[in-house]
RNA sequence: GGGCCUGUAGUUCAAUUGGUUAGAGCACCGCCCUGUCACGGCGGAAGUUGCGGGUUCGAAUCCCGUCAGGCCCGCCA
């Protein structure tokens, strides 16, 4: 029976006989004395075996290899002076192994080295295929631990301090329009009908408010059948919350205390409260994005009014056709960014082009305050305009001004990306800083050009500001996102709780009364029976853990993630199924393997 | 659906840019070593250079196709 975990042993245990279980992290064989680093999830402790002092274990110690599983019984003893290892928390002691029992050997060559001492980066394909070994490694073991600690802190705060109740909602539910593509499952019992996996528990949590649950939360699995990214998986976990009878400010305050509690408990970090707030309009204006990274400056400056009548057609034309001209001022940018990089073919040009821009105009501010740029700009700006440009952008000698000109929805994303690329390159991002901020007052809708209709920016249950109900098309929403260092980690809103308003919103996004009734009739009906004002929020748990663990991929915050092709390399899911299974489900596959290309043969 | 990057021993990388026998660290196997902690020493085994085709006297290297993994766009809160 285990008496201790490896990583918990200290000098205070000296003299005790302990029994440990774990994996051989490493073995150092000196011919006479053998050292074994024994590892379990808490850490490593050194085991000693030699023929004279521990004859009972020496033979087995000889046979041990990396990652063998063993039971060890022995006495904790203080290490000699000079033999102490300050790098290990257990480095002051070691265990003289009276007994070593080999519980299981490794029968195959390890696909990669597991040892904590090996920091070599292993191909991710291998890590995913042998995930159980990868999870033994220190980095991933720590990430799992961090994730656990975050969830635990959430539960303690919400349940113990704030009277929240966890309620599970169905995984088998119905397909809903709007939002992402659903994963669907055929119903065997109800032939011809389909379940969908939930994109989020949105509808259920609102119904729980109608049910009087008052404060709901759930660590909820969500599913969206869309293409993957470094921060997106087809199944992911949300901290999902919904509350009745609270104002937006009360909800934000509660969430600030929640987030503060998480950082305090998990990492011992005090995040200052209240969190700064930016309106959506302000965020777009100053950063060109609704999730700005505010750890560094490089704020955008709009100059549309200044250049609207200039002779430089790129600028004046952009403004005349309803667009804008904005500047990204880069202090000391002249030294860092050459013209070649801004012009076609250059890397910054590519960044801008990817966002849809045709190019980046620029002005360099020289020592005397002289401006250095292409003739077309220089010649078409008056001295006053130049002066105003410099003072408005705060330009100093050495400053590089990059211009975006065109439609708003090109200029903003372009300068946002360029801003991030430059901040990274110029090392302007303080690594250890945590900038949490709320972005509020989102528009209710945004125009979807493909479908030629308005679309809910957040989701169609978001409440408009009461003062904006008159004109829903341009209304602002009572919605809020929590942003951490440029990542959206949570978002929510006050919900519509009057069926009339809900119907109007459905109408605005082009959902007919009949369609709304068919898709969401159950919700609208529930709202007829006494619905409390309510609102909520959902956090991307994986993304939060990723950031707290200092990882750059969401996969490193998830025990068993999928590849970018949405495959699980461990289980080889998805897989084909028997024809019989399909038949029972009343499903036939239309898939036909592509014929092999014959070009190679002939 | 599209763009870019990567794929060489179990693994992490190298291979003088098309040149003859594809190397090294760690892991693995054998021998030696009683205080190491990334122990050390000696020796050994280990390769369809992802796969298929092409160009060439000659291909890990160049070309085409294909598969897998990654980053991104589209898509997605």
XYZ file of C-alpha atoms (C1' of nucleotides) in Angstrom:
679
model
C 0.000 0.000 0.000
C 1.299 3.438 -0.908
C 2.286 5.578 2.073
C 3.437 8.722 0.230
C 3.674 10.389 -3.153
C 7.203 10.818 -4.466
C 7.099 14.573 -4.801
C 5.793 15.136 -1.289
C 8.766 13.680 0.600
C 10.925 16.122 2.538
C 13.688 16.093 5.140
C 10.979 15.969 7.797
C 10.230 12.391 6.723
C 13.778 11.289 7.544
C 13.842 7.932 9.297
C 10.396 6.858 8.100
C 9.940 3.697 6.107
C 7.835 4.529 3.069
C 6.255 2.645 0.215
C 6.135 4.425 -3.120
C 4.637 3.555 -6.492
C 5.645 5.113 -9.749
C 7.558 5.088 -13.001
C 11.321 4.980 -13.490
C 12.124 8.442 -14.802
C 15.827 7.631 -15.158
C 18.368 5.184 -13.843
C 22.024 5.851 -13.126
C 24.060 2.676 -12.726
C 27.499 3.020 -11.161
C 28.176 -0.672 -11.168
C 27.993 -0.824 -7.414
C 25.429 1.740 -6.476
C 22.353 2.346 -8.597
C 20.260 5.489 -8.475
C 16.701 5.453 -9.708
C 14.626 8.596 -10.144
C 11.111 7.498 -9.290
C 8.316 9.632 -10.710
C 4.626 9.954 -10.028
C 2.260 12.815 -10.759
C 3.633 14.834 -7.844
C 7.275 14.758 -8.857
C 10.511 12.834 -8.518
C 12.467 11.304 -5.670
C 15.830 9.544 -5.757
C 15.984 5.853 -4.857
C 19.322 4.281 -3.888
C 20.238 0.634 -4.136
C 23.559 -1.131 -3.628
C 24.609 -4.694 -2.788
C 25.782 -3.933 0.725
C 23.235 -1.569 2.178
C 20.155 -2.781 0.299
C 20.881 -6.345 -0.882
C 17.153 -7.072 -1.121
C 16.621 -4.658 -3.995
C 19.888 -4.613 -5.904
C 19.107 -7.356 -8.376
C 15.803 -5.788 -9.394
C 17.358 -2.313 -9.536
C 19.810 -3.721 -12.060
C 17.012 -4.749 -14.397
C 15.038 -1.511 -14.288
C 14.737 0.639 -17.386
C 13.019 3.908 -18.213
C 9.253 3.937 -17.622
C 9.096 0.601 -15.816
C 6.416 0.617 -13.132
C 7.622 -0.293 -9.663
C 6.745 -0.464 -6.003
C 9.547 0.567 -3.686
C 9.763 0.223 0.068
C 12.614 1.830 1.904
C 13.852 4.281 4.455
C 13.945 8.022 3.922
C 17.379 9.364 4.723
C 19.037 12.713 4.667
C 21.557 13.088 1.862
C 25.224 13.695 2.713
C 26.528 17.223 2.400
C 27.512 17.736 -1.215
C 25.063 15.104 -2.396
C 22.064 17.381 -2.010
C 20.343 18.248 -5.301
C 18.975 21.795 -5.087
C 17.146 21.350 -8.394
C 14.691 18.855 -6.895
C 12.131 19.758 -4.226
C 12.930 16.329 -2.771
C 16.658 16.910 -3.251
C 17.586 16.878 0.433
C 16.615 13.255 0.884
C 16.767 9.888 -0.835
C 15.219 6.474 -0.225
C 17.283 3.395 0.504
C 15.260 0.711 -1.247
C 14.873 -2.356 0.949
C 12.494 -3.812 -1.602
C 11.789 -3.074 -5.236
C 8.975 -4.905 -6.953
C 8.769 -4.679 -10.710
C 5.060 -4.282 -11.424
C 5.328 -3.873 -15.155
C 8.051 -3.490 -17.719
C 8.097 -1.560 -20.967
C 7.972 -4.167 -23.689
C 8.497 -1.942 -26.703
C 10.921 0.800 -27.582
C 9.498 4.080 -26.307
C 8.361 6.276 -29.213
C 9.915 9.270 -27.481
C 11.576 10.023 -24.214
C 9.302 10.681 -21.311
C 11.806 11.707 -18.695
C 11.327 15.038 -17.048
C 14.977 15.729 -17.767
C 14.419 15.578 -21.525
C 13.093 18.886 -22.758
C 13.397 17.990 -26.439
C 10.379 18.954 -28.463
C 8.699 15.927 -29.968
C 6.678 15.932 -33.165
C 3.067 16.597 -32.223
C 1.849 13.732 -34.358
C 3.727 11.323 -32.102
C 2.625 13.040 -28.936
C -0.994 12.681 -29.975
C -0.641 9.087 -31.071
C 0.971 8.113 -27.756
C -0.896 10.658 -25.684
C -0.652 8.538 -22.510
C 3.116 8.894 -22.643
C 2.914 12.571 -23.498
C 0.666 13.175 -20.509
C 3.289 11.586 -18.257
C 5.728 14.286 -19.284
C 6.144 17.222 -16.978
C 4.749 19.883 -19.285
C 1.471 18.131 -20.025
C 1.106 16.757 -16.501
C 1.336 20.348 -15.318
C -1.191 21.550 -17.872
C -3.659 18.900 -16.729
C -3.035 20.012 -13.171
C -3.594 23.661 -14.091
C -6.834 22.804 -15.829
C -8.011 20.853 -12.808
C -7.083 23.714 -10.493
C -9.013 26.185 -12.645
C -12.151 24.050 -12.633
C -11.836 23.484 -8.909
C -11.486 27.221 -8.258
C -14.545 27.873 -10.409
C -16.628 25.368 -8.503
C -15.508 26.608 -5.096
C -16.292 30.197 -5.967
C -19.590 29.704 -7.752
C -20.983 27.008 -5.475
C -19.570 27.890 -2.087
C -19.491 31.678 -2.254
C -22.135 32.598 -4.816
C -24.908 30.047 -4.518
C -24.708 28.708 -8.066
C -26.119 25.316 -8.943
C -24.643 23.031 -11.584
C -27.260 21.558 -13.882
C -26.463 19.196 -16.719
C -28.153 19.821 -20.034
C -28.671 17.362 -22.891
C -25.950 16.341 -25.290
C -28.578 14.871 -27.588
C -30.665 17.841 -28.575
C -32.151 19.442 -31.650
C -30.463 21.162 -34.523
C -30.771 24.937 -34.519
C -30.320 27.439 -37.312
C -27.838 30.300 -36.830
C -24.314 29.901 -35.705
C -22.010 27.056 -36.573
C -22.601 23.814 -38.444
C -24.104 21.144 -36.207
C -22.859 17.649 -35.592
C -25.895 15.486 -36.133
C -26.797 11.945 -35.079
C -29.517 9.772 -36.562
C -32.187 8.501 -34.210
C -32.625 4.737 -34.392
C -35.953 4.781 -32.595
C -37.376 7.735 -34.501
C -36.594 6.834 -38.028
C -35.727 9.656 -40.352
C -35.118 12.089 -37.519
C -31.906 13.497 -36.160
C -30.397 14.750 -32.976
C -27.767 17.458 -32.953
C -24.963 17.922 -30.459
C -25.250 21.281 -28.695
C -23.138 24.188 -29.914
C -23.664 25.478 -26.398
C -26.315 24.985 -23.710
C -27.754 28.416 -24.575
C -31.424 27.554 -24.895
C -31.470 25.181 -21.951
C -29.837 27.632 -19.607
C -32.378 30.284 -20.454
C -35.155 27.793 -19.871
C -33.549 26.962 -16.530
C -34.025 30.616 -15.623
C -37.711 30.245 -16.451
C -37.561 27.168 -14.212
C -36.466 29.293 -11.276
C -32.924 27.925 -11.011
C -31.831 31.563 -10.596
C -28.076 30.901 -10.699
C -26.935 28.154 -13.043
C -23.517 27.055 -14.114
C -22.073 24.107 -15.945
C -18.699 22.915 -17.115
C -20.269 22.089 -20.443
C -19.011 20.272 -23.497
C -19.909 22.031 -26.740
C -19.662 20.865 -30.344
C -19.228 22.796 -33.545
C -18.522 21.165 -36.871
C -16.246 23.831 -38.309
C -12.634 23.821 -39.422
C -9.981 23.780 -36.734
C -7.348 26.295 -35.678
C -4.661 26.459 -33.022
C -7.312 27.783 -30.635
C -10.320 25.835 -31.939
C -11.399 22.219 -31.480
C -14.606 20.565 -32.705
C -15.482 19.686 -29.141
C -14.505 22.082 -26.445
C -15.477 23.041 -22.930
C -17.261 26.118 -21.739
C -17.809 27.447 -18.299
C -21.436 28.273 -18.905
C -23.340 30.595 -16.539
C -26.758 32.178 -16.379
C -28.294 34.408 -13.696
C -31.700 35.904 -13.026
C -32.538 39.343 -11.641
C -29.082 40.902 -12.089
C -28.136 44.041 -13.959
C -25.306 43.980 -16.460
C -23.022 45.727 -13.984
C -23.847 43.171 -11.313
C -23.068 40.339 -13.703
C -19.767 41.919 -14.711
C -18.818 42.497 -11.096
C -19.573 38.911 -10.137
C -17.490 37.693 -13.067
C -14.602 39.930 -12.178
C -14.571 38.413 -8.726
C -14.753 34.935 -10.274
C -11.819 35.586 -12.602
C -9.903 37.250 -9.777
C -10.500 34.169 -7.632
C -9.274 31.843 -10.382
C -6.018 33.733 -10.912
C -5.511 34.153 -7.180
C -6.088 30.487 -6.346
C -4.357 28.893 -9.297
C -1.410 31.222 -9.793
C -1.298 33.485 -6.769
C -1.810 36.499 -9.008
C -3.857 39.483 -7.922
C -5.624 40.923 -10.934
C -6.714 44.507 -10.320
C -10.464 45.107 -10.269
C -12.620 46.533 -11.654
C -11.462 45.491 -15.122
C -11.177 48.300 -17.652
C -14.079 48.599 -20.071
C -14.152 49.618 -23.673
C -17.177 49.963 -25.851
C -17.122 48.027 -29.081
C -16.998 51.323 -30.992
C -14.017 52.509 -28.970
C -12.197 49.209 -29.345
C -12.667 49.264 -33.107
C -11.616 52.894 -33.239
C -8.438 52.538 -31.188
C -7.379 48.999 -32.043
C -9.343 47.902 -35.098
C -10.592 44.804 -33.318
C -13.175 43.827 -30.723
C -10.560 41.880 -28.774
C -7.624 44.244 -28.405
C -4.356 43.308 -26.777
C -3.823 46.328 -24.538
C -0.481 45.254 -23.126
C 1.196 47.618 -25.557
C 0.350 50.901 -27.243
C 0.458 51.343 -30.999
C -3.086 52.708 -30.998
C -4.744 53.579 -34.265
C -5.617 57.166 -35.106
C -8.409 58.039 -37.491
C -7.583 60.843 -39.915
C -10.480 60.516 -42.375
C -11.616 64.100 -41.783
C -8.099 65.409 -42.252
C -7.462 63.830 -45.627
C -11.008 63.709 -47.017
C -10.291 66.570 -49.384
C -6.658 65.894 -50.076
C -5.483 65.446 -53.640
C -4.169 61.964 -52.831
C -6.947 59.905 -54.348
C -6.297 56.777 -52.307
C -7.183 58.744 -49.173
C -9.905 61.050 -50.411
C -11.489 58.285 -52.474
C -11.688 55.965 -49.484
C -13.504 58.604 -47.461
C -15.808 59.629 -50.301
C -16.969 56.060 -50.844
C -17.952 55.743 -47.207
C -14.747 54.238 -45.914
C -12.011 55.579 -43.702
C -8.343 56.422 -43.398
C -6.519 55.379 -40.261
C -2.948 55.592 -39.113
C -0.859 53.135 -37.147
C 1.966 55.234 -35.681
C 5.075 53.221 -34.826
C 7.572 55.040 -32.615
C 11.123 54.242 -33.780
C 9.587 52.301 -36.623
C 11.859 53.931 -39.174
C 14.843 51.942 -37.976
C 13.033 48.639 -37.856
C 10.825 48.624 -40.899
C 12.285 49.146 -44.336
C 10.333 50.363 -47.358
C 10.900 46.994 -48.989
C 8.831 45.306 -46.305
C 5.899 47.662 -46.814
C 5.875 47.524 -50.587
C 4.434 44.695 -52.692
C 6.349 41.489 -52.002
C 7.318 42.582 -48.507
C 6.224 40.656 -45.419
C 4.167 43.489 -43.927
C 2.518 44.041 -47.269
C 1.537 40.385 -47.213
C 0.083 40.699 -43.722
C -2.000 43.630 -44.938
C -2.986 41.914 -48.175
C -4.185 38.851 -46.274
C -6.619 41.098 -44.457
C -7.893 42.414 -47.765
C -5.955 45.665 -48.077
C -4.514 46.755 -51.405
C -1.420 48.081 -49.693
C -0.038 50.269 -46.942
C 0.774 53.929 -47.493
C 3.464 55.291 -45.210
C 5.095 58.444 -43.967
C 8.426 58.536 -42.207
C 9.110 61.328 -39.766
C 12.742 62.432 -39.975
C 14.977 64.211 -37.481
C 13.906 67.785 -38.072
C 10.263 66.765 -38.204
C 10.477 66.593 -41.963
C 8.263 63.989 -43.511
C 9.585 61.464 -45.943
C 7.125 59.683 -48.176
C 6.125 59.151 -51.762
C 5.574 62.274 -53.844
C 1.874 61.666 -54.316
C 1.290 62.038 -50.591
C 3.838 64.753 -49.949
C 2.587 66.963 -52.754
C -1.047 66.607 -51.874
C -0.933 67.540 -48.207
C -0.782 71.141 -47.085
C 1.657 72.233 -44.413
C -1.241 72.541 -41.984
C -2.454 69.052 -42.814
C 1.026 67.654 -42.287
C 1.326 69.461 -38.984
C -2.052 68.241 -37.821
C -1.179 64.699 -38.879
C 1.984 64.745 -36.809
C 0.371 66.207 -33.730
C -2.691 63.980 -33.884
C -0.616 60.807 -34.194
C 1.914 61.972 -31.608
C 4.649 61.376 -34.165
C 8.239 62.097 -33.170
C 11.387 61.955 -35.252
C 11.883 58.259 -36.055
C 8.183 57.484 -36.116
C 6.791 55.496 -38.992
C 3.158 56.159 -39.892
C 1.397 53.308 -41.668
C -1.904 54.167 -43.356
C -4.908 52.041 -44.039
C -7.433 53.480 -46.462
C -10.634 51.864 -47.673
C -13.835 50.352 -46.311
C -13.991 50.104 -42.510
C -14.130 46.320 -42.594
C -10.846 46.181 -44.481
C -8.940 48.987 -42.776
C -9.582 47.833 -39.231
C -8.612 44.167 -39.616
C -5.592 45.195 -41.675
C -4.176 47.598 -39.140
C -5.086 45.195 -36.324
C -2.923 42.484 -37.863
C -0.093 44.800 -38.759
C -0.192 46.196 -35.238
C 0.137 42.729 -33.737
C 2.904 41.678 -36.095
C 4.918 44.779 -35.307
C 4.396 44.536 -31.562
C 5.707 41.002 -31.694
C 8.684 41.912 -33.818
C 9.639 44.944 -31.736
C 9.206 43.004 -28.483
C 6.648 45.465 -27.204
C 4.584 42.781 -25.473
C 5.358 42.379 -21.760
C 5.317 38.613 -21.318
C 4.114 38.368 -17.733
C 1.390 40.969 -17.895
C -2.290 40.043 -17.757
C -4.593 42.590 -19.342
C -8.200 41.755 -18.710
C -10.844 44.038 -20.091
C -14.506 44.093 -20.962
C -15.697 45.080 -24.394
C -19.319 46.220 -24.215
C -22.106 47.720 -26.315
C -21.771 45.466 -29.326
C -24.077 46.077 -32.261
C -27.036 43.693 -32.299
C -26.570 42.702 -35.922
C -24.095 42.643 -38.704
C -24.707 42.414 -42.426
C -24.056 39.040 -44.003
C -23.285 39.835 -47.628
C -23.400 36.199 -48.756
C -26.871 35.587 -47.435
C -28.021 39.178 -48.001
C -29.452 39.535 -44.521
C -28.701 40.806 -41.043
C -27.162 38.299 -38.690
C -26.971 38.308 -34.912
C -23.454 39.349 -33.931
C -23.646 37.534 -30.613
C -26.682 35.262 -30.875
C -30.365 35.942 -31.484
C -31.314 35.851 -27.778
C -29.241 38.886 -26.895
C -31.251 41.812 -25.561
C -30.999 45.182 -27.260
C -30.491 48.231 -25.093
C -33.979 49.312 -23.994
C -33.453 52.729 -25.584
C -32.667 51.111 -28.955
C -35.726 48.902 -29.307
C -37.299 51.421 -31.663
C -34.819 50.647 -34.435
C -33.481 47.163 -33.995
C -31.401 47.223 -37.168
C -28.966 49.711 -35.690
C -29.508 48.822 -32.047
C -26.667 48.161 -29.656
C -26.824 45.032 -27.548
C -26.483 44.525 -23.846
C -23.585 42.231 -24.606
C -20.068 41.957 -23.253
C -16.885 40.047 -24.018
C -14.054 39.417 -21.615
C -10.695 39.844 -23.342
C -7.346 38.650 -22.016
C -4.200 39.739 -23.838
C -5.960 39.859 -27.184
C -7.904 36.628 -26.779
C -11.633 36.539 -26.215
C -11.961 34.259 -23.217
C -15.623 34.830 -22.461
C -18.705 36.484 -23.802
C -22.271 36.982 -22.775
C -25.265 39.215 -22.651
C -28.508 40.090 -21.024
C -31.180 38.037 -22.743
C -34.447 38.892 -24.256
C -37.175 37.752 -21.904
C -40.224 39.256 -23.557
C -41.620 37.071 -26.344
C -42.569 40.145 -28.415
C -39.018 41.447 -28.497
C -37.750 37.970 -29.290
C -40.128 37.758 -32.244
C -38.959 41.156 -33.515
C -35.351 40.007 -33.375
C -36.141 36.835 -35.264
C -37.906 38.956 -37.836
C -34.904 41.263 -38.148
C -32.592 38.381 -38.974
C -35.063 37.131 -41.552
C -36.577 34.300 -39.576
C -40.287 34.162 -40.350
C -42.840 33.708 -37.594
C -43.463 30.187 -38.852
C -39.763 29.313 -38.929
C -39.198 30.854 -35.512
C -42.139 28.873 -34.214
C -40.794 25.690 -35.714
C -37.208 26.112 -34.538
C -37.637 27.918 -31.240
C -41.325 27.476 -30.442
C -40.498 25.736 -27.192
C -38.480 28.741 -26.031
C -41.061 31.298 -27.078
C -43.724 29.247 -25.366
C -41.660 29.005 -22.185
C -41.366 32.783 -22.223
C -45.160 33.030 -22.012
C -45.160 31.578 -18.492
C -43.398 34.146 -16.371
C -39.784 34.665 -17.401
C -37.373 36.451 -15.099
C -35.016 39.034 -16.551
C -31.777 37.134 -16.944
C -28.385 37.138 -18.498
C -25.242 35.130 -18.571
C -21.835 34.440 -19.963
C -19.778 31.587 -21.301
C -16.016 31.182 -21.033
C -13.836 29.152 -23.327
C -12.266 27.012 -20.649
C -9.673 25.404 -22.906
C -8.501 28.777 -24.150
C -8.301 30.177 -20.621
C -6.251 27.200 -19.448
C -4.052 27.492 -22.536
C -3.248 31.103 -21.684
C -2.687 30.388 -18.003
C -0.376 27.494 -18.881
C 1.554 29.708 -21.295
C 0.735 27.455 -24.230
C 0.064 28.552 -27.784
C -2.244 25.736 -28.784
C -5.544 24.760 -27.253
C -4.499 21.137 -27.795
C -1.990 21.491 -24.983
C -4.824 22.348 -22.603
C -6.882 19.290 -23.571
C -6.067 15.720 -22.562
C -7.164 14.090 -25.808
C -7.445 16.670 -28.579
C -7.988 16.198 -32.284
C -5.730 17.136 -35.174
C -6.473 19.928 -37.612
C -8.168 17.312 -39.788
C -10.444 16.580 -36.802
C -8.979 13.135 -36.239
C -7.974 11.486 -32.986
C -4.584 9.893 -33.588
C -4.874 7.826 -30.406
C -8.158 6.061 -31.153
C -8.131 6.671 -34.901
C -11.600 8.185 -34.708
C -13.588 8.827 -36.774
C -13.890 5.399 -38.343
C -16.180 3.502 -40.645
C -19.031 1.473 -39.162
C -20.759 -1.744 -40.138
C -23.428 -1.598 -42.806
C -25.739 -3.109 -40.206
C -25.261 -0.134 -37.887
C -26.196 2.237 -40.665
C -29.208 0.178 -41.574
C -30.517 0.246 -37.997
C -30.176 4.015 -38.083
C -32.071 4.286 -41.374
C -29.033 5.912 -42.923
C -27.216 5.292 -46.187
C -23.845 6.755 -47.021
C -23.461 8.611 -50.284
C -19.690 8.586 -49.929
C -17.707 7.005 -52.748
C -13.916 6.822 -52.568
C -12.308 9.031 -55.176
C -10.963 7.004 -58.089
C -7.188 6.803 -57.972
C -5.480 9.274 -60.263
C -4.265 7.471 -63.345
C -1.778 10.154 -64.319
C 0.910 8.420 -62.300
C 0.490 5.108 -64.143
C 0.589 6.285 -67.715
C -12.334 24.610 -50.839
C -7.496 27.526 -50.948
C -2.292 29.349 -49.497
C 2.255 28.385 -46.845
C 5.652 25.173 -43.836
C 7.371 20.280 -42.257
C 8.324 14.847 -43.034
C 15.958 11.481 -42.883
C 17.633 5.440 -37.446
C 12.925 4.456 -31.803
C 13.620 9.918 -31.182
C 15.840 15.045 -31.751
C 18.652 16.845 -35.520
C 22.873 16.948 -39.484
C 24.308 15.647 -44.501
C 29.569 21.205 -47.792
C 23.115 22.825 -51.869
C 22.813 16.853 -57.356
C 28.256 13.201 -56.105
C 29.828 7.914 -54.754
C 29.834 3.916 -47.695
C 23.358 9.078 -45.220
C 26.203 10.999 -39.795
C 25.740 12.711 -34.401
C 23.255 13.201 -29.265
C 19.657 10.585 -26.421
C 16.977 5.906 -26.280
C 17.938 0.420 -27.257
C 21.522 -4.178 -26.670
C 26.402 -6.033 -24.453
C 30.672 -5.203 -21.188
C 33.035 -2.024 -17.250
C 32.369 1.426 -13.167
C 30.069 2.330 -5.212
C 27.636 8.951 -4.819
C 25.314 10.126 -9.358
C 21.298 13.373 -10.366
C 21.324 15.329 -18.370
C 26.561 10.165 -14.245
C 30.820 8.287 -16.974
C 33.853 4.759 -20.267
C 34.281 0.918 -24.244
C 31.692 -1.725 -27.997
C 27.212 -3.005 -30.947
C 22.674 -3.083 -33.509
C 19.535 0.212 -35.835
C 17.659 3.744 -42.467
C 12.338 1.610 -48.315
C 15.290 9.564 -46.455
C 6.477 9.366 -45.505
C 4.623 6.900 -50.138
C 4.330 6.642 -55.805
C 6.223 8.367 -60.289
C 9.627 11.428 -63.220
C 14.356 14.168 -64.659
C 19.663 12.687 -64.416
C 25.558 8.904 -65.485
C 24.040 9.771 -60.360
C 18.387 12.122 -56.143
C 17.489 12.763 -48.989
C 18.585 17.064 -52.257
C 15.302 19.022 -58.517
C 10.012 18.229 -60.767
C 4.841 16.046 -60.545
C 1.320 13.437 -57.701
C -0.223 11.535 -53.041
C -0.516 10.770 -47.579
C 0.269 12.649 -42.660
C 1.184 16.753 -39.135
C 1.316 22.094 -38.345
C 0.140 27.601 -39.290
C -3.287 30.640 -41.807
C -7.603 32.302 -45.180
C -12.550 30.967 -46.045
C -15.724 28.938 -42.081
C -16.501 29.512 -36.743
C -18.032 33.169 -30.930
